[in-house]
Amino acid sequence: MANVAVIGAQWGDEGKGKVVDWLASRADIVVRFQGGHNAGHTLVVGNQTYKLSLLPSGLVRGKLGVIGNGVVVDPVALLEEIARVRAQGLIVTPDTLRVAENAILILPLHAAIDKAREAKRGERKIGTTGRGIGPAYEDKVARRAIRVCDLAEPETLSFKLDELLLHHNTLLQGLGAGTFEKQALLDHLLALAPQILPFAEPVWERLDQARRAGRRILFEGAQAVMLDVDHGTYPYVTSSSTVAGNAAGGAGIGPHAVGFVLGIAKAYTTRVGSGPFPTELFDDVGKLLGKRGHEFGTVTGRPRRCGWFDATMVRQAVKVGGIQGLALTKLDVLDGLPELKICVGYDINGKRFNYLPAAMGAQAAATPIYETMEGWSGSTQGARTWGALPAQAVKYVRRIEELVEAPVTLLSTSPERDDTIMVKDPFEG
Ligand code: IMP
């Protein structure tokens, strides 16, 4: 029995929440391995809607949730989210949630830096969620970050804060933003410590035991390959590694344990924040996709930019992300459109490319080369078999499979959990 890693194959918001929830019901443990509370996963279970940012989705299904070392944890956001889902009836205790003792903490100064820098960037802003994700990862690689385990050592906290504040207060001052005071931060962290530490442990040990006992592990990715800090549309990316390879490093388990890699893609494309988006639509079709698809950010509420399916980009995500099968979502949003376009390559300054090159200028200049397909008049909504889909919708899906060079493993046809066509159980490997 394989484990499964789920990652986004576009720019995030592909509908991972539903797919992860569906898979979580078949798993024993659900592990977050990157990102932080910039993610937003909406899970609809019965008449309850859960909006999770940092908590692993498996908690909704009563499964053990693990926050891996690759995640950046805002302790205040974590405690608030726990309180919120508890109020909805979920049980979150140190028996159901474990947090890596070596995960990095996001402090209030990280969000302050994030927002101050974005404000200074003006027109060139990245469009971050403003939650301090980037600055926290910067501190991690700069070796000055405060980690969950430091909460147990007041002396360590004290000297680490000295170094941290030397760096950040200098920067904040330069940006004309307010600075932070050491004692207040120390008090803040020491007050949080007894609430966070009961969840902390070396999660790699637990995951190793689970793996050896044949338990099913689901690795829950956040954001997506095109927001990956190496492979995405840099610098308009998030600050973590979102590819499946990082499920191992970000959880503390070997690469062989990651198992089947399922990429999630919408049947069209959306993006929040700034950055290149070759197939973006500025016309009525774009507006229709946004309206029908309820395309507003879960975390920030920002309207998402919408466009045609970009097979060139998803093919690239399949290759660099290690995707073995696709879960295609929101096909029903395309119902009734007379014609559909799929991007099969880019024209960049008169030259054809079958991938998105890394250079910023080239990405900005990429004009999509489209293949046009006939739409379908029937409805795909709620279909649970291929036979229930209009023939032209099946053709569209098959063409996507060909172009992105990956099979469709799951097809989701509505937000309802059971409105899914399963071609293959990802846990079967
Ligand atoms: P950050 O992760 O807050 O630094 O934001 C960097 C970029 O990633 C921005 O364009 C955000 O809009 C985008 N981003 C971060 N998290 C998500 C997500 O969960 N879904 C979609 N976009 C995201």
PDB file of N, CA, C and O and ligand atoms in Angstrom, residues 11-14 16 37-41 114 118 126-135 222-224 227 235-240 271-275 299-300 302 304, ligand 1:
ATOM      1  N   TRP A  11      -1.259  27.468  -9.862  1.00  0.00           N
ATOM      2  CA  TRP A  11      -0.822  28.518  -8.921  1.00  0.00           C
ATOM      3  C   TRP A  11      -1.593  28.459  -7.610  1.00  0.00           C
ATOM      4  O   TRP A  11      -1.810  29.480  -6.962  1.00  0.00           O
ATOM      5  N   GLY A  12      -2.015  27.284  -7.225  1.00  0.00           N
ATOM      6  CA  GLY A  12      -2.761  27.157  -5.968  1.00  0.00           C
ATOM      7  C   GLY A  12      -4.255  27.263  -6.191  1.00  0.00           C
ATOM      8  O   GLY A  12      -4.715  27.560  -7.306  1.00  0.00           O
ATOM      9  N   ASP A  13      -4.996  26.981  -5.135  1.00  0.00           N
ATOM     10  CA  ASP A  13      -6.461  27.069  -5.160  1.00  0.00           C
ATOM     11  C   ASP A  13      -7.085  26.142  -6.197  1.00  0.00           C
ATOM     12  O   ASP A  13      -8.116  26.458  -6.785  1.00  0.00           O
ATOM     13  N   GLU A  14      -6.471  24.997  -6.409  1.00  0.00           N
ATOM     14  CA  GLU A  14      -6.987  24.069  -7.422  1.00  0.00           C
ATOM     15  C   GLU A  14      -8.139  23.209  -6.899  1.00  0.00           C
ATOM     16  O   GLU A  14      -8.647  22.354  -7.619  1.00  0.00           O
ATOM     17  N   LYS A  16      -7.724  21.637  -3.763  1.00  0.00           N
ATOM     18  CA  LYS A  16      -7.022  20.576  -3.020  1.00  0.00           C
ATOM     19  C   LYS A  16      -7.821  20.114  -1.812  1.00  0.00           C
ATOM     20  O   LYS A  16      -7.801  18.957  -1.458  1.00  0.00           O
ATOM     21  N   HIS A  37       0.284  29.482   7.328  1.00  0.00           N
ATOM     22  CA  HIS A  37      -1.130  29.839   7.314  1.00  0.00           C
ATOM     23  C   HIS A  37      -1.465  30.776   6.155  1.00  0.00           C
ATOM     24  O   HIS A  37      -2.466  31.473   6.170  1.00  0.00           O
ATOM     25  N   ASN A  38      -0.600  30.758   5.123  1.00  0.00           N
ATOM     26  CA  ASN A  38      -0.944  31.398   3.851  1.00  0.00           C
ATOM     27  C   ASN A  38      -1.884  30.510   3.046  1.00  0.00           C
ATOM     28  O   ASN A  38      -2.552  30.955   2.129  1.00  0.00           O
ATOM     29  N   ALA A  39      -1.908  29.214   3.369  1.00  0.00           N
ATOM     30  CA  ALA A  39      -2.752  28.280   2.629  1.00  0.00           C
ATOM     31  C   ALA A  39      -4.197  28.412   3.094  1.00  0.00           C
ATOM     32  O   ALA A  39      -4.458  28.860   4.201  1.00  0.00           O
ATOM     33  N   GLY A  40      -5.115  28.024   2.237  1.00  0.00           N
ATOM     34  CA  GLY A  40      -6.518  28.033   2.638  1.00  0.00           C
ATOM     35  C   GLY A  40      -7.206  26.836   2.037  1.00  0.00           C
ATOM     36  O   GLY A  40      -7.313  26.739   0.822  1.00  0.00           O
ATOM     37  N   HIS A  41      -7.587  25.895   2.878  1.00  0.00           N
ATOM     38  CA  HIS A  41      -8.271  24.709   2.365  1.00  0.00           C
ATOM     39  C   HIS A  41      -9.700  24.695   2.894  1.00  0.00           C
ATOM     40  O   HIS A  41      -9.917  24.714   4.098  1.00  0.00           O
ATOM     41  N   ASP A 114       6.905  41.695   6.133  1.00  0.00           N
ATOM     42  CA  ASP A 114       6.223  41.272   4.904  1.00  0.00           C
ATOM     43  C   ASP A 114       5.389  42.432   4.362  1.00  0.00           C
ATOM     44  O   ASP A 114       5.504  42.831   3.184  1.00  0.00           O
ATOM     45  N   GLU A 118       6.130  44.918   1.051  1.00  0.00           N
ATOM     46  CA  GLU A 118       5.153  44.939  -0.044  1.00  0.00           C
ATOM     47  C   GLU A 118       4.713  46.374  -0.330  1.00  0.00           C
ATOM     48  O   GLU A 118       4.570  46.771  -1.488  1.00  0.00           O
ATOM     49  N   ILE A 126       4.616  41.649  -4.836  1.00  0.00           N
ATOM     50  CA  ILE A 126       4.435  40.226  -5.145  1.00  0.00           C
ATOM     51  C   ILE A 126       2.973  39.830  -4.939  1.00  0.00           C
ATOM     52  O   ILE A 126       2.467  38.909  -5.555  1.00  0.00           O
ATOM     53  N   GLY A 127       2.302  40.588  -4.061  1.00  0.00           N
ATOM     54  CA  GLY A 127       0.927  40.218  -3.736  1.00  0.00           C
ATOM     55  C   GLY A 127       0.906  39.105  -2.702  1.00  0.00           C
ATOM     56  O   GLY A 127       0.099  38.182  -2.786  1.00  0.00           O
ATOM     57  N   THR A 128       1.802  39.174  -1.723  1.00  0.00           N
ATOM     58  CA  THR A 128       1.858  38.122  -0.696  1.00  0.00           C
ATOM     59  C   THR A 128       0.601  38.163   0.166  1.00  0.00           C
ATOM     60  O   THR A 128      -0.166  39.132   0.124  1.00  0.00           O
ATOM     61  N   THR A 129       0.435  37.137   0.975  1.00  0.00           N
ATOM     62  CA  THR A 129      -0.715  37.107   1.882  1.00  0.00           C
ATOM     63  C   THR A 129      -0.462  37.997   3.101  1.00  0.00           C
ATOM     64  O   THR A 129      -1.337  38.158   3.940  1.00  0.00           O
ATOM     65  N   GLY A 130       0.744  38.530   3.224  1.00  0.00           N
ATOM     66  CA  GLY A 130       1.058  39.447   4.320  1.00  0.00           C
ATOM     67  C   GLY A 130       1.166  38.743   5.675  1.00  0.00           C
ATOM     68  O   GLY A 130       1.073  39.384   6.722  1.00  0.00           O
ATOM     69  N   ARG A 131       1.366  37.455   5.644  1.00  0.00           N
ATOM     70  CA  ARG A 131       1.362  36.700   6.903  1.00  0.00           C
ATOM     71  C   ARG A 131       2.752  36.357   7.429  1.00  0.00           C
ATOM     72  O   ARG A 131       2.904  35.564   8.354  1.00  0.00           O
ATOM     73  N   GLY A 132       3.758  36.910   6.785  1.00  0.00           N
ATOM     74  CA  GLY A 132       5.116  36.729   7.301  1.00  0.00           C
ATOM     75  C   GLY A 132       5.800  35.451   6.850  1.00  0.00           C
ATOM     76  O   GLY A 132       6.844  35.068   7.382  1.00  0.00           O
ATOM     77  N   ILE A 133       5.224  34.802   5.831  1.00  0.00           N
ATOM     78  CA  ILE A 133       5.764  33.512   5.374  1.00  0.00           C
ATOM     79  C   ILE A 133       7.203  33.680   4.848  1.00  0.00           C
ATOM     80  O   ILE A 133       8.128  32.992   5.290  1.00  0.00           O
ATOM     81  N   GLY A 134       7.366  34.598   3.905  1.00  0.00           N
ATOM     82  CA  GLY A 134       8.684  34.795   3.294  1.00  0.00           C
ATOM     83  C   GLY A 134       9.742  35.156   4.329  1.00  0.00           C
ATOM     84  O   GLY A 134      10.782  34.497   4.430  1.00  0.00           O
ATOM     85  N   PRO A 135       9.509  36.196   5.150  1.00  0.00           N
ATOM     86  CA  PRO A 135      10.518  36.568   6.143  1.00  0.00           C
ATOM     87  C   PRO A 135      10.859  35.425   7.116  1.00  0.00           C
ATOM     88  O   PRO A 135      11.999  35.288   7.540  1.00  0.00           O
ATOM     89  N   ALA A 222       0.665  22.477   0.134  1.00  0.00           N
ATOM     90  CA  ALA A 222      -0.048  23.756   0.091  1.00  0.00           C
ATOM     91  C   ALA A 222       0.545  24.552  -1.074  1.00  0.00           C
ATOM     92  O   ALA A 222       1.632  24.247  -1.555  1.00  0.00           O
ATOM     93  N   GLN A 223      -0.165  25.574  -1.523  1.00  0.00           N
ATOM     94  CA  GLN A 223       0.226  26.350  -2.717  1.00  0.00           C
ATOM     95  C   GLN A 223       0.400  25.386  -3.912  1.00  0.00           C
ATOM     96  O   GLN A 223      -0.323  24.415  -3.974  1.00  0.00           O
ATOM     97  N   ALA A 224       1.391  25.594  -4.754  1.00  0.00           N
ATOM     98  CA  ALA A 224       1.453  24.781  -5.971  1.00  0.00           C
ATOM     99  C   ALA A 224       2.798  24.936  -6.667  1.00  0.00           C
ATOM    100  O   ALA A 224       3.589  25.813  -6.313  1.00  0.00           O
ATOM    101  N   LEU A 227       4.137  28.154  -7.857  1.00  0.00           N
ATOM    102  CA  LEU A 227       4.496  29.096  -6.786  1.00  0.00           C
ATOM    103  C   LEU A 227       5.733  28.595  -6.043  1.00  0.00           C
ATOM    104  O   LEU A 227       6.133  29.164  -5.016  1.00  0.00           O
ATOM    105  N   PRO A 235      10.221  36.087  -9.290  1.00  0.00           N
ATOM    106  CA  PRO A 235      10.044  36.135  -7.837  1.00  0.00           C
ATOM    107  C   PRO A 235       8.579  36.139  -7.369  1.00  0.00           C
ATOM    108  O   PRO A 235       8.341  36.322  -6.181  1.00  0.00           O
ATOM    109  N   TYR A 236       7.653  35.950  -8.308  1.00  0.00           N
ATOM    110  CA  TYR A 236       6.230  35.973  -7.913  1.00  0.00           C
ATOM    111  C   TYR A 236       5.813  34.579  -7.452  1.00  0.00           C
ATOM    112  O   TYR A 236       5.034  33.894  -8.118  1.00  0.00           O
ATOM    113  N   VAL A 237       6.386  34.173  -6.348  1.00  0.00           N
ATOM    114  CA  VAL A 237       6.212  32.817  -5.825  1.00  0.00           C
ATOM    115  C   VAL A 237       6.080  32.902  -4.309  1.00  0.00           C
ATOM    116  O   VAL A 237       6.268  33.981  -3.718  1.00  0.00           O
ATOM    117  N   THR A 238       5.810  31.773  -3.695  1.00  0.00           N
ATOM    118  CA  THR A 238       5.883  31.728  -2.243  1.00  0.00           C
ATOM    119  C   THR A 238       7.318  31.335  -1.867  1.00  0.00           C
ATOM    120  O   THR A 238       8.151  31.102  -2.742  1.00  0.00           O
ATOM    121  N   SER A 239       7.621  31.235  -0.586  1.00  0.00           N
ATOM    122  CA  SER A 239       9.029  31.049  -0.213  1.00  0.00           C
ATOM    123  C   SER A 239       9.381  29.609   0.137  1.00  0.00           C
ATOM    124  O   SER A 239      10.449  29.359   0.665  1.00  0.00           O
ATOM    125  N   SER A 240       8.493  28.670  -0.167  1.00  0.00           N
ATOM    126  CA  SER A 240       8.820  27.279   0.160  1.00  0.00           C
ATOM    127  C   SER A 240       8.891  26.426  -1.095  1.00  0.00           C
ATOM    128  O   SER A 240       8.518  26.846  -2.185  1.00  0.00           O
ATOM    129  N   ARG A 271      -5.185  32.466 -10.617  1.00  0.00           N
ATOM    130  CA  ARG A 271      -4.015  32.909  -9.859  1.00  0.00           C
ATOM    131  C   ARG A 271      -4.434  34.068  -8.962  1.00  0.00           C
ATOM    132  O   ARG A 271      -5.221  34.918  -9.390  1.00  0.00           O
ATOM    133  N   VAL A 272      -3.912  34.112  -7.732  1.00  0.00           N
ATOM    134  CA  VAL A 272      -4.079  35.327  -6.921  1.00  0.00           C
ATOM    135  C   VAL A 272      -2.707  35.965  -6.783  1.00  0.00           C
ATOM    136  O   VAL A 272      -1.689  35.301  -6.926  1.00  0.00           O
ATOM    137  N   GLY A 273      -2.683  37.248  -6.494  1.00  0.00           N
ATOM    138  CA  GLY A 273      -1.395  37.924  -6.378  1.00  0.00           C
ATOM    139  C   GLY A 273      -0.882  38.307  -7.764  1.00  0.00           C
ATOM    140  O   GLY A 273      -1.540  38.084  -8.776  1.00  0.00           O
ATOM    141  N   SER A 274       0.315  38.889  -7.763  1.00  0.00           N
ATOM    142  CA  SER A 274       0.870  39.393  -9.021  1.00  0.00           C
ATOM    143  C   SER A 274       1.634  38.301  -9.755  1.00  0.00           C
ATOM    144  O   SER A 274       1.775  37.200  -9.261  1.00  0.00           O
ATOM    145  N   GLY A 275       2.166  38.681 -10.912  1.00  0.00           N
ATOM    146  CA  GLY A 275       3.038  37.775 -11.645  1.00  0.00           C
ATOM    147  C   GLY A 275       2.462  37.340 -12.971  1.00  0.00           C
ATOM    148  O   GLY A 275       1.281  37.546 -13.237  1.00  0.00           O
ATOM    149  N   VAL A 299      -7.974  32.732   1.973  1.00  0.00           N
ATOM    150  CA  VAL A 299      -7.260  33.403   3.055  1.00  0.00           C
ATOM    151  C   VAL A 299      -7.500  34.916   3.032  1.00  0.00           C
ATOM    152  O   VAL A 299      -7.784  35.528   4.048  1.00  0.00           O
ATOM    153  N   THR A 300      -7.385  35.504   1.841  1.00  0.00           N
ATOM    154  CA  THR A 300      -7.420  36.962   1.782  1.00  0.00           C
ATOM    155  C   THR A 300      -8.722  37.511   1.204  1.00  0.00           C
ATOM    156  O   THR A 300      -8.955  38.721   1.260  1.00  0.00           O
ATOM    157  N   ARG A 302      -9.346  37.911  -1.792  1.00  0.00           N
ATOM    158  CA  ARG A 302      -9.087  38.644  -3.037  1.00  0.00           C
ATOM    159  C   ARG A 302      -9.705  37.904  -4.226  1.00  0.00           C
ATOM    160  O   ARG A 302      -9.654  36.671  -4.277  1.00  0.00           O
ATOM    161  N   ARG A 304      -9.773  36.084  -7.636  1.00  0.00           N
ATOM    162  CA  ARG A 304      -8.691  35.417  -8.364  1.00  0.00           C
ATOM    163  C   ARG A 304      -8.739  35.816  -9.835  1.00  0.00           C
ATOM    164  O   ARG A 304      -9.820  36.010 -10.390  1.00  0.00           O
TER     165      ARG A 304
HETATM  166  P1  IMP B   1       3.210  34.395   0.447  1.00  0.00           P
HETATM  167  O1  IMP B   1       3.161  32.904   0.430  1.00  0.00           O
HETATM  168  O2  IMP B   1       2.247  35.013   1.431  1.00  0.00           O
HETATM  169  O3  IMP B   1       4.601  34.936   0.584  1.00  0.00           O
HETATM  170  O4  IMP B   1       2.692  34.929  -0.988  1.00  0.00           O
HETATM  171  C1  IMP B   1       3.464  34.722  -2.167  1.00  0.00           C
HETATM  172  C2  IMP B   1       2.563  34.407  -3.363  1.00  0.00           C
HETATM  173  O5  IMP B   1       1.950  33.137  -3.179  1.00  0.00           O
HETATM  174  C3  IMP B   1       1.415  35.402  -3.550  1.00  0.00           C
HETATM  175  O6  IMP B   1       1.167  35.537  -4.946  1.00  0.00           O
HETATM  176  C4  IMP B   1       0.245  34.708  -2.898  1.00  0.00           C
HETATM  177  O7  IMP B   1      -0.988  35.143  -3.422  1.00  0.00           O
HETATM  178  C5  IMP B   1       0.527  33.268  -3.272  1.00  0.00           C
HETATM  179  N1  IMP B   1      -0.070  32.291  -2.362  1.00  0.00           N
HETATM  180  C6  IMP B   1       0.347  31.979  -1.109  1.00  0.00           C
HETATM  181  N2  IMP B   1      -0.447  31.027  -0.578  1.00  0.00           N
HETATM  182  C7  IMP B   1      -1.361  30.720  -1.510  1.00  0.00           C
HETATM  183  C8  IMP B   1      -2.443  29.762  -1.577  1.00  0.00           C
HETATM  184  O8  IMP B   1      -2.705  28.982  -0.654  1.00  0.00           O
HETATM  185  N3  IMP B   1      -3.148  29.751  -2.742  1.00  0.00           N
HETATM  186  C9  IMP B   1      -2.852  30.554  -3.787  1.00  0.00           C
HETATM  187  N4  IMP B   1      -1.863  31.434  -3.780  1.00  0.00           N
HETATM  188  C10 IMP B   1      -1.122  31.517  -2.664  1.00  0.00           C
END
